[in-house]
Coordinates of C-alpha atoms in Angstrom, one line a residue:
X1 CA 76.9 -148.1 -132.5
X2 CA 74.8 -150.4 -130.4
X3 CA 72.6 -149.2 -127.5
X4 CA 75.0 -150.8 -124.9
X5 CA 78.1 -149.2 -126.5
X6 CA 76.4 -145.8 -126.7
X7 CA 75.3 -146.1 -123.1
X8 CA 78.8 -147.0 -121.9
X9 CA 80.2 -144.1 -124.0
X10 CA 77.7 -141.7 -122.4
X11 CA 78.5 -143.0 -118.9
X12 CA 82.3 -142.6 -119.5
X13 CA 81.8 -139.1 -120.8
X14 CA 79.7 -138.2 -117.7
X15 CA 82.3 -139.7 -115.4
X16 CA 85.1 -137.7 -117.1
X17 CA 83.1 -134.5 -116.7
X18 CA 82.2 -135.2 -113.1
X19 CA 85.7 -135.9 -111.9
X20 CA 87.3 -133.2 -114.2
X21 CA 89.6 -133.4 -117.1
X22 CA 93.4 -134.1 -116.9
X23 CA 94.2 -130.7 -118.5
X24 CA 92.2 -128.7 -115.9
X25 CA 92.6 -130.6 -112.6
X26 CA 95.6 -132.2 -110.9
X27 CA 95.6 -135.8 -109.9
X28 CA 94.7 -135.0 -106.3
X29 CA 91.7 -133.0 -107.5
X30 CA 90.5 -135.9 -109.7
X31 CA 91.0 -138.4 -106.9
X32 CA 89.1 -136.2 -104.4
X33 CA 86.2 -135.7 -106.9
X34 CA 86.1 -139.4 -107.5
X35 CA 86.0 -140.0 -103.7
X36 CA 83.2 -137.5 -103.3
X37 CA 81.1 -139.2 -106.0
X38 CA 81.7 -142.6 -104.6
X39 CA 80.9 -141.4 -101.1
X40 CA 77.7 -139.8 -102.2
X41 CA 76.7 -143.1 -103.9
X42 CA 77.4 -145.1 -100.7
X43 CA 75.4 -142.6 -98.6
X44 CA 72.6 -142.6 -101.2
X45 CA 72.5 -146.4 -100.9
X46 CA 72.4 -146.1 -97.1
X47 CA 69.4 -143.7 -96.9
X48 CA 66.8 -146.2 -98.2
X49 CA 68.5 -149.1 -96.4
X50 CA 68.2 -147.3 -93.0
X51 CA 64.7 -146.3 -93.7
X52 CA 63.7 -149.9 -94.5
X53 CA 65.1 -151.3 -91.3
X54 CA 63.5 -148.6 -89.3
X55 CA 66.6 -146.5 -88.5
X56 CA 65.0 -143.1 -88.9
X57 CA 67.7 -141.1 -87.1
X58 CA 70.3 -142.7 -89.4
X59 CA 68.1 -141.8 -92.4
X60 CA 68.1 -138.1 -91.3
X61 CA 71.8 -138.1 -90.6
X62 CA 72.6 -139.8 -93.9
X63 CA 70.4 -137.3 -95.8
X64 CA 72.2 -134.3 -94.1
X65 CA 75.6 -135.9 -94.8
X66 CA 74.6 -136.5 -98.5
X67 CA 73.8 -132.8 -98.9
X68 CA 77.0 -131.8 -97.2
X69 CA 79.0 -134.1 -99.4
X70 CA 77.4 -132.6 -102.4
X71 CA 78.4 -129.1 -101.2
X72 CA 82.0 -130.3 -100.7
X73 CA 82.2 -131.7 -104.2
X74 CA 80.8 -128.5 -105.6
X75 CA 83.4 -126.4 -103.6
X76 CA 86.3 -128.3 -105.2
X77 CA 85.0 -129.2 -108.6
X78 CA 83.5 -125.9 -109.6
X79 CA 85.1 -123.4 -107.1
X80 CA 88.6 -125.0 -107.1
X81 CA 88.9 -125.0 -103.3
X82 CA 90.3 -128.5 -102.9
X83 CA 92.0 -128.4 -99.5
X84 CA 89.3 -126.3 -97.8
X85 CA 86.7 -128.7 -99.0
X86 CA 88.8 -131.8 -98.1
X87 CA 89.6 -130.6 -94.5
X88 CA 85.9 -129.7 -93.8
X89 CA 84.8 -133.0 -95.4
X90 CA 87.3 -135.0 -93.3
X91 CA 86.3 -133.4 -90.0
X92 CA 82.6 -133.8 -90.6
X93 CA 82.9 -137.4 -91.8
X94 CA 84.7 -138.3 -88.6
X95 CA 81.9 -136.5 -86.6
X96 CA 79.3 -138.4 -88.6
X97 CA 80.9 -141.8 -88.1
X98 CA 81.3 -141.1 -84.3
X99 CA 77.6 -140.4 -84.1
X100 CA 77.0 -143.5 -86.2
X101 CA 79.1 -145.5 -83.8
X102 CA 76.8 -144.5 -81.0
X103 CA 73.6 -145.2 -83.0
X104 CA 74.8 -148.3 -84.7
X105 CA 75.7 -150.9 -82.0
X106 CA 79.2 -149.6 -81.4
X107 CA 81.9 -152.2 -82.2
X108 CA 79.2 -154.8 -82.9
X109 CA 78.1 -152.6 -85.9
X110 CA 79.8 -151.3 -89.0
X111 CA 81.1 -147.9 -87.8
X112 CA 84.7 -149.1 -87.4
X113 CA 84.7 -150.3 -91.0
X114 CA 83.6 -146.8 -92.0
X115 CA 86.4 -145.2 -90.1
X116 CA 88.9 -147.5 -91.9
X117 CA 87.6 -146.7 -95.3
X118 CA 87.4 -142.9 -94.6
X119 CA 91.1 -143.0 -93.4
X120 CA 92.1 -144.6 -96.6
X121 CA 90.3 -142.1 -98.7
X122 CA 91.6 -139.1 -96.7
X123 CA 95.2 -140.3 -97.0
X124 CA 94.8 -140.7 -100.7
X125 CA 94.2 -137.0 -101.2
X126 CA 95.9 -135.4 -98.2
X127 CA 99.2 -133.5 -98.4
X128 CA 102.2 -135.6 -97.5
X129 CA 103.1 -133.4 -94.6
X130 CA 99.6 -133.9 -93.1
X131 CA 99.7 -137.7 -93.1
X132 CA 100.6 -137.9 -89.4
X133 CA 97.9 -135.4 -88.3
X134 CA 95.1 -137.5 -90.0
X135 CA 96.6 -140.8 -88.8
X136 CA 96.8 -139.6 -85.1
X137 CA 93.4 -138.0 -85.4
X138 CA 91.8 -141.2 -86.7
X139 CA 93.4 -143.2 -83.9
X140 CA 92.4 -140.8 -81.2
X141 CA 88.7 -140.7 -82.3
X142 CA 88.4 -144.4 -82.8
X143 CA 90.3 -145.2 -79.6
X144 CA 88.1 -142.8 -77.6
X145 CA 84.9 -144.3 -78.9
X146 CA 86.1 -147.9 -78.1
X147 CA 87.1 -146.8 -74.5
X148 CA 83.8 -145.0 -74.2
X149 CA 81.8 -148.1 -75.1
X150 CA 84.0 -150.3 -72.9
X151 CA 83.1 -148.2 -69.8
X152 CA 79.6 -147.2 -70.8
X153 CA 78.1 -150.1 -72.9
X154 CA 74.6 -149.2 -71.7
X155 CA 74.8 -145.9 -73.6
X156 CA 75.3 -147.5 -77.0
X157 CA 72.1 -147.9 -79.0
X158 CA 71.6 -151.4 -80.5
X159 CA 70.2 -150.8 -83.9
X160 CA 69.7 -154.4 -84.9
X161 CA 66.3 -155.9 -84.4
X162 CA 67.6 -159.4 -85.3
X163 CA 70.8 -161.3 -85.8
X164 CA 69.9 -161.5 -89.5
X165 CA 69.8 -157.7 -90.0
X166 CA 73.2 -157.4 -88.3
X167 CA 74.8 -159.9 -90.6
X168 CA 73.2 -158.2 -93.7
X169 CA 74.5 -154.8 -92.5
X170 CA 78.0 -156.0 -91.7
X171 CA 78.3 -158.1 -94.9
X172 CA 77.0 -155.3 -97.2
X173 CA 79.2 -152.7 -95.5
X174 CA 82.3 -154.9 -95.9
X175 CA 81.5 -155.5 -99.5
X176 CA 81.0 -151.8 -100.3
X177 CA 84.3 -150.9 -98.4
X178 CA 86.2 -153.6 -100.3
X179 CA 84.9 -152.3 -103.6
X180 CA 85.8 -148.8 -102.6
X181 CA 89.3 -149.7 -101.7
X182 CA 89.8 -151.8 -104.8
X183 CA 88.3 -149.0 -107.0
X184 CA 90.3 -146.3 -105.2
X185 CA 93.6 -148.2 -105.4
X186 CA 93.1 -149.1 -109.1
X187 CA 92.2 -145.6 -110.0
X188 CA 95.2 -144.1 -108.1
X189 CA 97.7 -146.6 -109.5
X190 CA 96.4 -146.2 -113.1
X191 CA 96.6 -142.4 -112.8
X192 CA 100.0 -142.5 -111.2
X193 CA 101.3 -144.7 -114.0
X194 CA 99.8 -142.4 -116.6
X195 CA 101.2 -139.3 -114.9
X196 CA 104.6 -141.0 -114.7
X197 CA 104.4 -141.8 -118.4
X198 CA 103.5 -138.2 -119.3
X199 CA 106.3 -136.9 -117.1
X200 CA 108.8 -139.3 -118.8
X201 CA 107.6 -138.2 -122.3
X202 CA 107.8 -134.5 -121.3
X203 CA 111.3 -135.1 -119.9
X204 CA 112.3 -136.8 -123.2
X205 CA 110.8 -133.9 -125.2
X206 CA 112.6 -131.3 -123.1
X207 CA 115.9 -133.2 -123.6
X208 CA 115.3 -133.4 -127.3
X209 CA 114.4 -129.7 -127.5
X210 CA 117.5 -128.8 -125.5
X211 CA 119.7 -130.9 -127.8
X212 CA 118.1 -129.2 -130.8
X213 CA 118.6 -125.8 -129.3
X214 CA 122.3 -126.5 -128.5
X215 CA 122.8 -127.9 -132.0
X216 CA 121.1 -124.9 -133.6
X217 CA 123.0 -122.4 -131.6
X218 CA 126.3 -124.1 -132.4
X219 CA 125.5 -124.2 -136.1
X220 CA 124.3 -120.6 -136.2
X221 CA 127.3 -119.2 -134.3
X222 CA 129.6 -121.0 -136.6
X223 CA 127.9 -120.4 -139.9
X224 CA 126.9 -116.8 -139.4
X225 CA 130.6 -115.8 -139.3
X226 CA 131.4 -116.8 -142.8
X227 CA 128.9 -114.7 -144.7
X228 CA 129.3 -111.8 -142.4
X229 CA 133.1 -111.8 -142.7
X230 CA 132.6 -112.0 -146.5
X231 CA 130.4 -109.0 -146.5
X232 CA 132.9 -107.1 -144.3
X233 CA 135.7 -108.2 -146.6
X234 CA 134.0 -107.1 -149.8
X235 CA 133.0 -103.8 -148.3
X236 CA 136.6 -103.2 -147.1
X237 CA 137.9 -104.0 -150.6
X238 CA 135.4 -101.7 -152.3
X239 CA 136.3 -98.9 -149.9
X240 CA 140.1 -99.2 -150.0
X241 CA 140.7 -100.3 -153.6
X242 CA 140.1 -98.6 -156.9
X243 CA 138.7 -101.6 -158.8
X244 CA 138.1 -102.0 -162.5
X245 CA 134.4 -102.2 -163.5
X246 CA 134.4 -105.9 -164.2
X247 CA 136.2 -106.7 -160.9
X248 CA 133.8 -104.5 -159.0
X249 CA 130.8 -106.2 -160.7
X250 CA 132.2 -109.6 -159.7
X251 CA 132.5 -108.5 -156.0
X252 CA 129.1 -107.0 -156.0
X253 CA 127.6 -110.3 -157.3
X254 CA 129.5 -112.2 -154.5
X255 CA 128.3 -109.7 -152.0
X256 CA 124.7 -110.1 -153.1
X257 CA 125.0 -113.9 -152.9
X258 CA 126.5 -113.8 -149.4
X259 CA 123.8 -111.4 -148.1
X260 CA 121.1 -113.6 -149.7
X261 CA 122.4 -116.7 -148.0
X262 CA 122.4 -114.8 -144.7
X263 CA 118.8 -113.6 -145.3
X264 CA 117.7 -117.1 -146.0
X265 CA 119.3 -118.3 -142.8
X266 CA 117.6 -115.6 -140.8
X267 CA 114.2 -116.4 -142.4
X268 CA 114.6 -120.1 -141.5
X269 CA 115.7 -119.3 -138.0
X270 CA 112.7 -116.9 -137.5
X271 CA 110.3 -119.5 -138.9
X272 CA 111.7 -122.3 -136.7
X273 CA 111.4 -120.1 -133.6
X274 CA 107.9 -118.9 -134.5
X275 CA 106.7 -122.4 -135.0
X276 CA 107.9 -123.5 -131.6
X277 CA 106.5 -120.5 -129.9
X278 CA 103.0 -120.9 -131.5
X279 CA 102.8 -124.5 -130.3
X280 CA 101.8 -125.9 -133.6
X281 CA 98.6 -123.8 -134.1
X282 CA 98.3 -122.9 -137.7
X283 CA 95.6 -121.9 -140.2
X284 CA 95.0 -123.9 -143.4
X285 CA 93.5 -122.1 -146.4
X286 CA 92.5 -123.2 -149.9
X287 CA 94.8 -121.5 -152.3
X288 CA 95.8 -121.7 -156.0
X289 CA 99.2 -123.5 -156.0
X290 CA 100.7 -121.4 -158.9
X291 CA 99.6 -118.1 -157.5
X292 CA 100.8 -119.0 -154.0
X293 CA 104.3 -119.8 -155.3
X294 CA 104.5 -117.1 -157.9
X295 CA 107.1 -114.8 -156.2
X296 CA 109.3 -117.7 -155.0
X297 CA 109.5 -119.3 -158.5
X298 CA 110.2 -115.9 -160.1
X299 CA 113.1 -115.3 -157.7
X300 CA 114.4 -118.8 -158.2
X301 CA 114.3 -118.5 -162.0
X302 CA 116.6 -115.6 -161.8
X303 CA 119.0 -117.4 -159.4
X304 CA 119.0 -120.5 -161.6
X305 CA 119.7 -118.4 -164.7
X306 CA 122.6 -116.7 -162.9
X307 CA 124.2 -120.1 -162.1
X308 CA 123.5 -121.3 -165.6
X309 CA 121.2 -124.0 -164.4
X310 CA 118.2 -124.9 -166.6
X311 CA 114.9 -124.5 -164.6
X312 CA 111.6 -125.8 -165.9
X313 CA 108.3 -125.0 -164.3
X314 CA 105.7 -127.6 -165.3
X315 CA 103.0 -126.7 -162.7
X316 CA 99.5 -126.8 -164.0
X317 CA 97.7 -123.4 -163.7
X318 CA 94.5 -124.7 -162.0
X319 CA 95.4 -126.6 -158.8
X320 CA 93.9 -125.6 -155.5
X321 CA 95.5 -127.0 -152.3
X322 CA 94.7 -126.7 -148.6
X323 CA 97.9 -125.4 -146.9
X324 CA 99.3 -122.6 -144.8
X325 CA 100.5 -120.3 -147.6
X326 CA 103.5 -118.9 -145.7
X327 CA 104.7 -122.3 -144.7
X328 CA 104.4 -123.8 -148.1
X329 CA 106.3 -120.9 -149.7
X330 CA 109.1 -121.4 -147.2
X331 CA 109.2 -125.1 -147.8
X332 CA 109.3 -124.8 -151.6
X333 CA 111.9 -122.0 -151.4
X334 CA 114.1 -124.2 -149.2
X335 CA 113.8 -127.3 -151.4
X336 CA 114.4 -125.3 -154.6
X337 CA 117.4 -123.5 -153.0
X338 CA 118.8 -126.9 -151.9
X339 CA 118.4 -128.3 -155.4
X340 CA 120.2 -125.3 -156.9
X341 CA 122.9 -125.4 -154.3
X342 CA 123.9 -129.0 -155.3
X343 CA 123.3 -128.7 -159.0
X344 CA 126.3 -127.6 -161.2
X345 CA 126.1 -125.2 -164.1
X346 CA 124.5 -126.9 -167.1
X347 CA 122.3 -129.1 -164.8
X348 CA 118.5 -129.2 -164.7
X349 CA 115.9 -128.5 -162.1
X350 CA 112.2 -129.3 -162.7
X351 CA 109.1 -128.4 -160.7
X352 CA 106.1 -130.5 -161.6
X353 CA 102.8 -131.8 -160.1
X354 CA 100.7 -135.0 -160.4
X355 CA 97.1 -135.2 -159.3
X356 CA 95.9 -138.4 -157.6
X357 CA 92.6 -138.7 -155.8
X358 CA 92.5 -135.9 -153.1
X359 CA 96.3 -135.3 -153.2
X360 CA 98.6 -133.1 -155.3
X361 CA 102.0 -134.7 -155.6
X362 CA 104.5 -131.7 -155.9
X363 CA 107.9 -132.9 -157.3
X364 CA 111.1 -130.9 -157.1
X365 CA 113.7 -132.8 -159.2
X366 CA 117.3 -132.0 -159.8
X367 CA 120.3 -133.5 -161.6
X368 CA 122.7 -132.6 -158.8
X369 CA 125.1 -134.4 -156.7
X370 CA 122.6 -136.5 -154.8
X371 CA 122.5 -137.5 -151.1
X372 CA 124.9 -140.1 -149.7
X373 CA 123.1 -143.1 -148.4
X374 CA 124.6 -142.8 -144.9
X375 CA 123.3 -139.2 -144.7
X376 CA 119.7 -140.0 -145.8
X377 CA 118.5 -141.3 -142.4
X378 CA 119.2 -137.9 -140.8
X379 CA 118.2 -135.7 -143.7
X380 CA 115.2 -134.2 -141.8
X381 CA 116.9 -133.8 -138.4
X382 CA 119.3 -131.2 -137.0
X383 CA 121.8 -134.0 -136.8
X384 CA 122.5 -133.6 -140.5
X385 CA 125.9 -132.0 -141.2
X386 CA 125.7 -128.9 -143.3
X387 CA 127.8 -129.0 -146.5
X388 CA 129.0 -126.7 -149.3
X389 CA 127.3 -126.5 -152.6
X390 CA 128.8 -126.7 -156.0
X391 CA 130.0 -123.1 -155.9
X392 CA 130.8 -122.9 -152.2
X393 CA 127.2 -122.1 -151.0
X394 CA 126.8 -122.7 -147.3
X395 CA 123.9 -123.5 -145.1
X396 CA 123.3 -124.7 -141.5
X397 CA 121.2 -127.8 -142.2
X398 CA 118.1 -126.1 -140.7
X399 CA 116.1 -125.9 -143.9
X400 CA 115.1 -129.5 -144.4
X401 CA 114.3 -130.1 -140.7
X402 CA 112.1 -127.0 -140.9
X403 CA 110.4 -128.3 -144.1
X404 CA 109.6 -131.6 -142.4
X405 CA 108.1 -129.9 -139.3
X406 CA 106.0 -127.6 -141.4
X407 CA 104.9 -130.5 -143.6
X408 CA 103.7 -132.5 -140.6
X409 CA 101.8 -129.5 -139.2
X410 CA 99.9 -129.1 -142.5
X411 CA 99.2 -132.8 -143.0
X412 CA 101.6 -132.9 -145.9
X413 CA 103.6 -136.1 -146.5
X414 CA 107.2 -135.3 -147.4
X415 CA 109.5 -137.8 -149.0
X416 CA 112.5 -138.0 -151.2
X417 CA 114.5 -140.3 -153.5
X418 CA 118.2 -139.8 -154.2
X419 CA 121.2 -141.4 -155.9
X420 CA 124.7 -140.1 -155.6
X421 CA 125.7 -138.5 -158.9
X422 CA 122.2 -138.9 -160.4
X423 CA 120.2 -136.3 -158.5
X424 CA 117.4 -136.0 -156.0
X425 CA 113.6 -135.8 -156.1
X426 CA 111.7 -134.3 -153.2
X427 CA 107.9 -134.9 -153.1
X428 CA 105.2 -133.1 -151.2
X429 CA 101.9 -134.9 -151.1
X430 CA 99.6 -131.9 -150.4
X431 CA 95.9 -132.3 -149.7
X432 CA 93.8 -130.6 -152.4
X433 CA 91.2 -128.0 -151.3

């Protein structure tokens, strides 16, 4: 980085600190802080200028005003008393400019320019309901000063020793005022546009979240009924009917399957809710992939064996990845359950891994029904319609959406390939650690 670029970067960082961050301070706070800084710079410029041209009284007044302005800035920036600081600042600045009007040649000097710029800066930060108060106050003060000079011109002190010094003062004051108005308006407009953009994005996010919530509630209210009714029905049959051992065993298997599906639904729902409540804050750890997934794969092997689906685990023993273990376990369990759901008896499911550079490519391959092309674009959203598996297994369509969200949070790239009737491959590109 060049010296100029480094200097610009340091100035920008200093400015951001002085005016306050967007996360900590409102737009009005930041505008006021910017105005305070700009005002202090103008006053700081005026102190040596007044001293050079022999205006010693103005030098003293400017120094006092500079110190007051510094206090007002401190009061708002570090004590968070914006309106108290702003009101005192506005009153004192009017008093100062009124004295300046008397000491600086009245309407022949630059005091009226100062009143104009101060009015602009005050209106930029004042509450809307106070606009008329400040407008009338400014008009009354300026009007009174003009009338006072009209009837008592002999009491106005002529500060200029020559026509040249008057032209320099008026020209420099006008230039500074113009730059302040330009800078102030540009800053306000840019921040307004940015605030509007942020508000629009927040509104869109809220609408999207509301739609997701409505969709989720609708799916859950519908899909919870089936397994719960099945459980109720099985228990009623077991209670009322004297079943033979083989028939009882079949119902017990069905009952276990129904409760397992309901448990998975609850796990997904809890994880989805927790993720949104935690606002995306997760902890990534370096873990052994095989050890992390040991329990999930053991449970899945039993489920695959029960459905007569061949499951092959080809994971290498020594692979360390950087993930959130609980999230990865839930993702793999959902993807494996999905593969089993749509794979018929006699089919195959394979879990394997490839190592490339800093990434572990985890593949979950099945020989199941595949995903229809028209459904693939919504596969990771709540818009996907839930469907029944090869043996009537039911889900709400939440699992893949949750997997995608968890993948993004961990920096894991999640993708898939699928052909109808040929099967599906889901791939997780996991950073190694």
